[in-house]
GROMACS .gro file of C-alpha atoms in nm:
model
  344
    1UNK     CA    1 -18.348   0.137   6.871
    2UNK     CA    2 -18.389  -0.208   7.032
    3UNK     CA    3 -18.670  -0.430   6.911
    4UNK     CA    4 -18.967  -0.467   7.150
    5UNK     CA    5 -18.953  -0.781   7.357
    6UNK     CA    6 -19.182  -1.048   7.209
    7UNK     CA    7 -19.474  -1.170   7.414
    8UNK     CA    8 -19.508  -1.539   7.488
    9UNK     CA    9 -19.813  -1.724   7.616
   10UNK     CA   10 -19.603  -1.890   7.888
   11UNK     CA   11 -19.500  -1.556   8.045
   12UNK     CA   12 -19.811  -1.552   8.265
   13UNK     CA   13 -19.791  -1.917   8.372
   14UNK     CA   14 -19.720  -2.016   8.732
   15UNK     CA   15 -19.388  -2.182   8.805
   16UNK     CA   16 -19.558  -2.520   8.830
   17UNK     CA   17 -19.727  -2.472   8.492
   18UNK     CA   18 -19.408  -2.344   8.331
   19UNK     CA   19 -19.212  -2.644   8.456
   20UNK     CA   20 -19.452  -2.867   8.262
   21UNK     CA   21 -19.368  -2.691   7.934
   22UNK     CA   22 -19.124  -2.854   7.696
   23UNK     CA   23 -18.803  -2.668   7.619
   24UNK     CA   24 -18.884  -2.689   7.250
   25UNK     CA   25 -19.214  -2.509   7.306
   26UNK     CA   26 -19.050  -2.195   7.449
   27UNK     CA   27 -18.955  -2.077   7.098
   28UNK     CA   28 -18.711  -1.814   7.224
   29UNK     CA   29 -18.417  -1.683   7.025
   30UNK     CA   30 -18.136  -1.430   7.029
   31UNK     CA   31 -18.311  -1.167   6.817
   32UNK     CA   32 -18.413  -0.859   7.009
   33UNK     CA   33 -18.253  -0.971   7.337
   34UNK     CA   34 -17.965  -0.823   7.536
   35UNK     CA   35 -17.759  -1.124   7.427
   36UNK     CA   36 -17.727  -0.970   7.080
   37UNK     CA   37 -17.540  -0.678   7.235
   38UNK     CA   38 -17.315  -0.915   7.429
   39UNK     CA   39 -17.228  -1.106   7.112
   40UNK     CA   40 -17.171  -0.778   6.931
   41UNK     CA   41 -16.926  -0.674   7.203
   42UNK     CA   42 -16.747  -1.011   7.177
   43UNK     CA   43 -16.715  -0.976   6.799
   44UNK     CA   44 -16.582  -0.623   6.847
   45UNK     CA   45 -16.313  -0.747   7.085
   46UNK     CA   46 -16.208  -1.020   6.843
   47UNK     CA   47 -16.208  -0.781   6.547
   48UNK     CA   48 -15.990  -0.538   6.740
   49UNK     CA   49 -15.736  -0.819   6.778
   50UNK     CA   50 -15.745  -0.889   6.403
   51UNK     CA   51 -15.924  -1.223   6.440
   52UNK     CA   52 -16.153  -1.319   6.152
   53UNK     CA   53 -16.359  -1.575   6.339
   54UNK     CA   54 -16.707  -1.471   6.450
   55UNK     CA   55 -16.845  -1.768   6.646
   56UNK     CA   56 -17.207  -1.832   6.551
   57UNK     CA   57 -17.446  -1.865   6.844
   58UNK     CA   58 -17.775  -2.038   6.915
   59UNK     CA   59 -18.005  -2.116   7.206
   60UNK     CA   60 -17.981  -2.450   7.385
   61UNK     CA   61 -18.017  -2.583   7.741
   62UNK     CA   62 -17.671  -2.485   7.871
   63UNK     CA   63 -17.348  -2.304   7.785
   64UNK     CA   64 -17.116  -2.508   7.561
   65UNK     CA   65 -16.908  -2.506   7.243
   66UNK     CA   66 -16.920  -2.832   7.041
   67UNK     CA   67 -16.594  -2.990   6.929
   68UNK     CA   68 -16.668  -2.998   6.556
   69UNK     CA   69 -16.795  -2.647   6.500
   70UNK     CA   70 -16.676  -2.298   6.594
   71UNK     CA   71 -16.996  -2.190   6.765
   72UNK     CA   72 -17.141  -2.111   7.106
   73UNK     CA   73 -17.460  -2.250   7.262
   74UNK     CA   74 -17.628  -2.009   7.504
   75UNK     CA   75 -17.875  -2.125   7.772
   76UNK     CA   76 -18.243  -2.051   7.708
   77UNK     CA   77 -18.308  -1.880   8.042
   78UNK     CA   78 -18.096  -1.579   7.945
   79UNK     CA   79 -18.338  -1.486   7.665
   80UNK     CA   80 -18.625  -1.370   7.888
   81UNK     CA   81 -18.672  -1.223   8.239
   82UNK     CA   82 -18.943  -1.478   8.322
   83UNK     CA   83 -18.706  -1.766   8.247
   84UNK     CA   84 -18.425  -1.602   8.442
   85UNK     CA   85 -18.662  -1.574   8.739
   86UNK     CA   86 -18.739  -1.946   8.719
   87UNK     CA   87 -18.368  -2.030   8.686
   88UNK     CA   88 -18.299  -1.825   8.998
   89UNK     CA   89 -18.569  -2.009   9.190
   90UNK     CA   90 -18.459  -2.355   9.078
   91UNK     CA   91 -18.079  -2.307   9.093
   92UNK     CA   92 -18.042  -2.009   9.333
   93UNK     CA   93 -17.818  -1.847   9.075
   94UNK     CA   94 -17.835  -1.731   8.711
   95UNK     CA   95 -17.508  -1.821   8.541
   96UNK     CA   96 -17.427  -1.545   8.293
   97UNK     CA   97 -17.718  -1.333   8.413
   98UNK     CA   98 -17.524  -1.005   8.430
   99UNK     CA   99 -17.340  -0.826   8.150
  100UNK     CA  100 -16.995  -0.884   8.305
  101UNK     CA  101 -17.056  -1.252   8.378
  102UNK     CA  102 -17.210  -1.314   8.036
  103UNK     CA  103 -16.910  -1.150   7.865
  104UNK     CA  104 -16.668  -1.356   8.077
  105UNK     CA  105 -16.838  -1.680   7.971
  106UNK     CA  106 -16.862  -1.570   7.607
  107UNK     CA  107 -16.488  -1.498   7.597
  108UNK     CA  108 -16.426  -1.842   7.745
  109UNK     CA  109 -16.650  -2.012   7.489
  110UNK     CA  110 -16.486  -1.805   7.212
  111UNK     CA  111 -16.158  -1.964   7.322
  112UNK     CA  112 -16.309  -2.307   7.257
  113UNK     CA  113 -16.440  -2.183   6.920
  114UNK     CA  114 -16.091  -2.059   6.824
  115UNK     CA  115 -15.942  -2.394   6.922
  116UNK     CA  116 -16.195  -2.581   6.710
  117UNK     CA  117 -16.184  -2.340   6.415
  118UNK     CA  118 -15.806  -2.353   6.379
  119UNK     CA  119 -15.748  -2.702   6.528
  120UNK     CA  120 -15.502  -2.551   6.771
  121UNK     CA  121 -15.488  -2.862   6.990
  122UNK     CA  122 -15.294  -3.038   6.712
  123UNK     CA  123 -14.996  -2.807   6.759
  124UNK     CA  124 -14.703  -2.948   6.953
  125UNK     CA  125 -14.640  -2.630   7.153
  126UNK     CA  126 -15.011  -2.612   7.246
  127UNK     CA  127 -14.992  -2.968   7.377
  128UNK     CA  128 -14.671  -2.896   7.567
  129UNK     CA  129 -14.824  -2.600   7.749
  130UNK     CA  130 -15.184  -2.714   7.803
  131UNK     CA  131 -15.170  -3.093   7.773
  132UNK     CA  132 -15.345  -3.337   7.538
  133UNK     CA  133 -15.690  -3.227   7.427
  134UNK     CA  134 -15.776  -3.597   7.390
  135UNK     CA  135 -15.765  -3.641   7.767
  136UNK     CA  136 -16.099  -3.765   7.889
  137UNK     CA  137 -16.317  -3.495   8.046
  138UNK     CA  138 -16.364  -3.564   8.417
  139UNK     CA  139 -16.697  -3.551   8.592
  140UNK     CA  140 -16.506  -3.428   8.897
  141UNK     CA  141 -16.173  -3.255   8.945
  142UNK     CA  142 -15.966  -3.133   9.239
  143UNK     CA  143 -15.818  -2.787   9.187
  144UNK     CA  144 -15.528  -2.636   9.375
  145UNK     CA  145 -15.633  -2.277   9.456
  146UNK     CA  146 -15.271  -2.182   9.528
  147UNK     CA  147 -15.143  -2.293   9.188
  148UNK     CA  148 -14.990  -2.022   8.970
  149UNK     CA  149 -14.967  -2.247   8.666
  150UNK     CA  150 -15.319  -2.151   8.560
  151UNK     CA  151 -15.499  -1.823   8.503
  152UNK     CA  152 -15.794  -1.737   8.725
  153UNK     CA  153 -16.103  -1.637   8.532
  154UNK     CA  154 -16.425  -1.833   8.584
  155UNK     CA  155 -16.503  -1.964   8.932
  156UNK     CA  156 -16.397  -2.303   9.068
  157UNK     CA  157 -16.045  -2.261   8.926
  158UNK     CA  158 -16.196  -2.402   8.609
  159UNK     CA  159 -15.873  -2.385   8.406
  160UNK     CA  160 -15.749  -2.682   8.609
  161UNK     CA  161 -16.028  -2.916   8.500
  162UNK     CA  162 -15.900  -3.007   8.149
  163UNK     CA  163 -15.643  -2.889   7.889
  164UNK     CA  164 -15.919  -2.748   7.669
  165UNK     CA  165 -16.055  -2.545   7.960
  166UNK     CA  166 -15.705  -2.427   8.046
  167UNK     CA  167 -15.667  -2.287   7.695
  168UNK     CA  168 -16.017  -2.134   7.688
  169UNK     CA  169 -15.957  -1.962   8.021
  170UNK     CA  170 -15.617  -1.836   7.909
  171UNK     CA  171 -15.768  -1.703   7.586
  172UNK     CA  172 -16.046  -1.529   7.781
  173UNK     CA  173 -15.795  -1.351   8.005
  174UNK     CA  174 -15.590  -1.251   7.700
  175UNK     CA  175 -15.896  -1.122   7.510
  176UNK     CA  176 -16.057  -0.917   7.788
  177UNK     CA  177 -15.995  -0.545   7.733
  178UNK     CA  178 -15.767  -0.380   7.987
  179UNK     CA  179 -15.693  -0.708   8.162
  180UNK     CA  180 -15.326  -0.610   8.211
  181UNK     CA  181 -15.237  -0.977   8.203
  182UNK     CA  182 -14.862  -0.917   8.175
  183UNK     CA  183 -14.864  -0.732   8.506
  184UNK     CA  184 -15.132  -0.945   8.674
  185UNK     CA  185 -14.948  -1.272   8.602
  186UNK     CA  186 -14.588  -1.150   8.625
  187UNK     CA  187 -14.378  -1.424   8.784
  188UNK     CA  188 -14.646  -1.688   8.737
  189UNK     CA  189 -14.579  -2.001   8.525
  190UNK     CA  190 -14.920  -1.922   8.367
  191UNK     CA  191 -14.757  -1.620   8.199
  192UNK     CA  192 -14.590  -1.856   7.949
  193UNK     CA  193 -14.934  -1.971   7.837
  194UNK     CA  194 -15.058  -1.614   7.799
  195UNK     CA  195 -14.750  -1.516   7.599
  196UNK     CA  196 -14.803  -1.818   7.375
  197UNK     CA  197 -15.165  -1.724   7.317
  198UNK     CA  198 -15.053  -1.369   7.236
  199UNK     CA  199 -14.802  -1.497   6.979
  200UNK     CA  200 -15.049  -1.751   6.840
  201UNK     CA  201 -15.330  -1.499   6.793
  202UNK     CA  202 -15.086  -1.261   6.623
  203UNK     CA  203 -15.001  -1.544   6.383
  204UNK     CA  204 -15.369  -1.619   6.317
  205UNK     CA  205 -15.473  -1.254   6.271
  206UNK     CA  206 -15.643  -1.213   5.936
  207UNK     CA  207 -15.636  -1.586   5.858
  208UNK     CA  208 -15.949  -1.772   5.752
  209UNK     CA  209 -16.063  -2.047   5.992
  210UNK     CA  210 -15.998  -2.407   5.886
  211UNK     CA  211 -16.340  -2.517   6.016
  212UNK     CA  212 -16.626  -2.310   5.877
  213UNK     CA  213 -16.930  -2.529   5.944
  214UNK     CA  214 -17.212  -2.352   6.128
  215UNK     CA  215 -17.372  -2.657   6.284
  216UNK     CA  216 -17.602  -2.604   6.582
  217UNK     CA  217 -17.581  -2.886   6.832
  218UNK     CA  218 -17.885  -2.952   7.053
  219UNK     CA  219 -18.078  -2.641   6.946
  220UNK     CA  220 -18.367  -2.558   7.178
  221UNK     CA  221 -18.639  -2.645   6.925
  222UNK     CA  222 -18.516  -3.007   6.922
  223UNK     CA  223 -18.512  -3.057   7.300
  224UNK     CA  224 -18.819  -3.251   7.407
  225UNK     CA  225 -18.774  -3.266   7.783
  226UNK     CA  226 -18.986  -3.046   8.007
  227UNK     CA  227 -18.835  -2.767   8.211
  228UNK     CA  228 -18.916  -2.972   8.519
  229UNK     CA  229 -18.714  -3.266   8.387
  230UNK     CA  230 -18.432  -3.031   8.290
  231UNK     CA  231 -18.409  -2.881   8.639
  232UNK     CA  232 -18.448  -3.215   8.814
  233UNK     CA  233 -18.138  -3.339   8.630
  234UNK     CA  234 -17.951  -3.013   8.685
  235UNK     CA  235 -18.024  -3.008   9.058
  236UNK     CA  236 -17.920  -3.371   9.095
  237UNK     CA  237 -17.583  -3.283   8.943
  238UNK     CA  238 -17.510  -3.052   9.239
  239UNK     CA  239 -17.673  -3.270   9.503
  240UNK     CA  240 -17.467  -3.300   9.820
  241UNK     CA  241 -17.572  -3.447  10.154
  242UNK     CA  242 -17.390  -3.248  10.422
  243UNK     CA  243 -17.232  -3.431  10.716
  244UNK     CA  244 -17.375  -3.361  11.060
  245UNK     CA  245 -17.060  -3.210  11.206
  246UNK     CA  246 -17.180  -2.859  11.289
  247UNK     CA  247 -17.297  -2.888  11.651
  248UNK     CA  248 -16.974  -2.784  11.819
  249UNK     CA  249 -16.940  -2.472  11.601
  250UNK     CA  250 -17.307  -2.379  11.634
  251UNK     CA  251 -17.285  -2.402  12.014
  252UNK     CA  252 -16.981  -2.177  11.999
  253UNK     CA  253 -17.167  -1.916  11.794
  254UNK     CA  254 -17.515  -1.937  11.948
  255UNK     CA  255 -17.644  -1.992  12.301
  256UNK     CA  256 -17.844  -2.275  12.461
  257UNK     CA  257 -17.848  -2.117  12.806
  258UNK     CA  258 -18.198  -2.083  12.963
  259UNK     CA  259 -18.134  -1.713  13.041
  260UNK     CA  260 -18.134  -1.642  12.666
  261UNK     CA  261 -18.459  -1.828  12.595
  262UNK     CA  262 -18.635  -1.505  12.490
  263UNK     CA  263 -18.367  -1.416  12.237
  264UNK     CA  264 -18.417  -1.469  11.862
  265UNK     CA  265 -18.405  -1.839  11.770
  266UNK     CA  266 -18.084  -1.916  11.580
  267UNK     CA  267 -18.287  -2.100  11.316
  268UNK     CA  268 -18.487  -1.783  11.247
  269UNK     CA  269 -18.164  -1.580  11.236
  270UNK     CA  270 -18.013  -1.813  10.972
  271UNK     CA  271 -18.333  -1.813  10.762
  272UNK     CA  272 -18.344  -1.434  10.775
  273UNK     CA  273 -17.988  -1.393  10.643
  274UNK     CA  274 -17.941  -1.713  10.443
  275UNK     CA  275 -17.965  -1.558  10.094
  276UNK     CA  276 -17.708  -1.288  10.171
  277UNK     CA  277 -17.470  -1.530  10.344
  278UNK     CA  278 -17.511  -1.795  10.074
  279UNK     CA  279 -17.422  -1.549   9.798
  280UNK     CA  280 -17.115  -1.422   9.983
  281UNK     CA  281 -16.979  -1.767  10.062
  282UNK     CA  282 -17.045  -1.887   9.707
  283UNK     CA  283 -16.851  -1.592   9.571
  284UNK     CA  284 -16.556  -1.641   9.807
  285UNK     CA  285 -16.529  -2.020   9.782
  286UNK     CA  286 -16.665  -2.093   9.435
  287UNK     CA  287 -16.908  -2.346   9.585
  288UNK     CA  288 -17.246  -2.388   9.420
  289UNK     CA  289 -17.532  -2.211   9.599
  290UNK     CA  290 -17.750  -2.526   9.594
  291UNK     CA  291 -17.484  -2.712   9.791
  292UNK     CA  292 -17.455  -2.429  10.041
  293UNK     CA  293 -17.833  -2.422  10.075
  294UNK     CA  294 -17.829  -2.789  10.177
  295UNK     CA  295 -17.569  -2.709  10.444
  296UNK     CA  296 -17.779  -2.417  10.571
  297UNK     CA  297 -18.087  -2.642  10.591
  298UNK     CA  298 -17.890  -2.885  10.805
  299UNK     CA  299 -17.765  -2.604  11.029
  300UNK     CA  300 -18.118  -2.469  11.074
  301UNK     CA  301 -18.236  -2.816  11.170
  302UNK     CA  302 -17.956  -2.858  11.426
  303UNK     CA  303 -18.025  -2.514  11.577
  304UNK     CA  304 -18.392  -2.606  11.618
  305UNK     CA  305 -18.309  -2.941  11.772
  306UNK     CA  306 -18.081  -2.780  12.033
  307UNK     CA  307 -18.306  -2.475  12.081
  308UNK     CA  308 -18.014  -2.240  12.012
  309UNK     CA  309 -18.058  -1.861  12.035
  310UNK     CA  310 -17.890  -1.573  11.852
  311UNK     CA  311 -17.752  -1.350  12.126
  312UNK     CA  312 -17.575  -1.017  12.077
  313UNK     CA  313 -17.520  -0.788  11.780
  314UNK     CA  314 -17.700  -0.924  11.474
  315UNK     CA  315 -17.447  -0.757  11.245
  316UNK     CA  316 -17.161  -0.926  11.429
  317UNK     CA  317 -17.340  -1.261  11.421
  318UNK     CA  318 -17.391  -1.233  11.045
  319UNK     CA  319 -17.017  -1.177  11.000
  320UNK     CA  320 -16.922  -1.461  11.237
  321UNK     CA  321 -17.170  -1.701  11.081
  322UNK     CA  322 -17.046  -1.615  10.730
  323UNK     CA  323 -16.689  -1.687  10.842
  324UNK     CA  324 -16.803  -2.017  10.997
  325UNK     CA  325 -16.978  -2.131  10.679
  326UNK     CA  326 -16.681  -2.026  10.465
  327UNK     CA  327 -16.439  -2.218  10.686
  328UNK     CA  328 -16.660  -2.527  10.685
  329UNK     CA  329 -16.695  -2.509  10.308
  330UNK     CA  330 -16.322  -2.474  10.249
  331UNK     CA  331 -16.250  -2.761  10.488
  332UNK     CA  332 -16.498  -2.983  10.305
  333UNK     CA  333 -16.341  -2.893   9.972
  334UNK     CA  334 -15.973  -2.891  10.060
  335UNK     CA  335 -15.937  -3.065  10.394
  336UNK     CA  336 -15.775  -3.408  10.450
  337UNK     CA  337 -16.099  -3.584  10.352
  338UNK     CA  338 -16.197  -3.328  10.090
  339UNK     CA  339 -16.461  -3.428   9.841
  340UNK     CA  340 -16.402  -3.388   9.470
  341UNK     CA  341 -16.520  -3.075   9.292
  342UNK     CA  342 -16.786  -3.080   9.028
  343UNK     CA  343 -16.661  -2.989   8.682
  344UNK     CA  344 -16.912  -2.744   8.541
   0.00000   0.00000   0.00000
């Protein structure tokens, strides 16, 4: 029987009040949360493969696995519904907020933990397939969505950002039950990496990790910044000022003709459907929802300025507008003057 969820004084605070709280004062942990079940499932998957490592986990500000210890830091907001609600408001998304997404990220982080625990990056074959782990981590990277040299697991074609991420993503695909990776990646150069991981994990089955320290890097109780400061920094990381190049497309989709002046304003139409459209486009393109929200704000402003109206079937307009935003997003990301992607 699951333990009752603990009560915290900050549960009843307003968002503004909660943002003034320090991360260290939240005093949340893994015990009694759904995250315990997720970790239990991860350990079960690793045990089924004969792996002895059980990555230790702790609460911090974000997802990460430190280089010198075989552990996994889990973001604080996943420990409590109230914190997940605030994360959703501040970031428009809750990374790892569902069972399937949490498990996907845990498998990825377990790949990092395996690399650290067994110092896999020192192996010549590992370096030949994935590249040098010593390569400097980029702040930005440009993926090739058509590449078949990398597995596709987390969004943003994350395996292409760094050799360590390539291995972690490959490990996650290999570990996931019923992933059918041999069939899914048949004919792909990435299959060589998966086959190597399969052979390597078979070799490591039953072997004790070389690194056994259980250090906890940046545990939540040591983080002195407020939640407001945390989110200000996090939002700035995804900040993007959209170019004002939407007028021609908006005029094509909506109407400025006087005979349609009584129709629904296009700005109201976009506001009404923005959450649904934003989620869909984020899922299809991998773009961050905060960035898309900035684009939608700009589009709303342009529609108001030109007094555009939404004419015709609302369902059809939703579909057409979603296609428009997707096309604009993909052009911004992969067009001739594409901007660089943010490495998460």
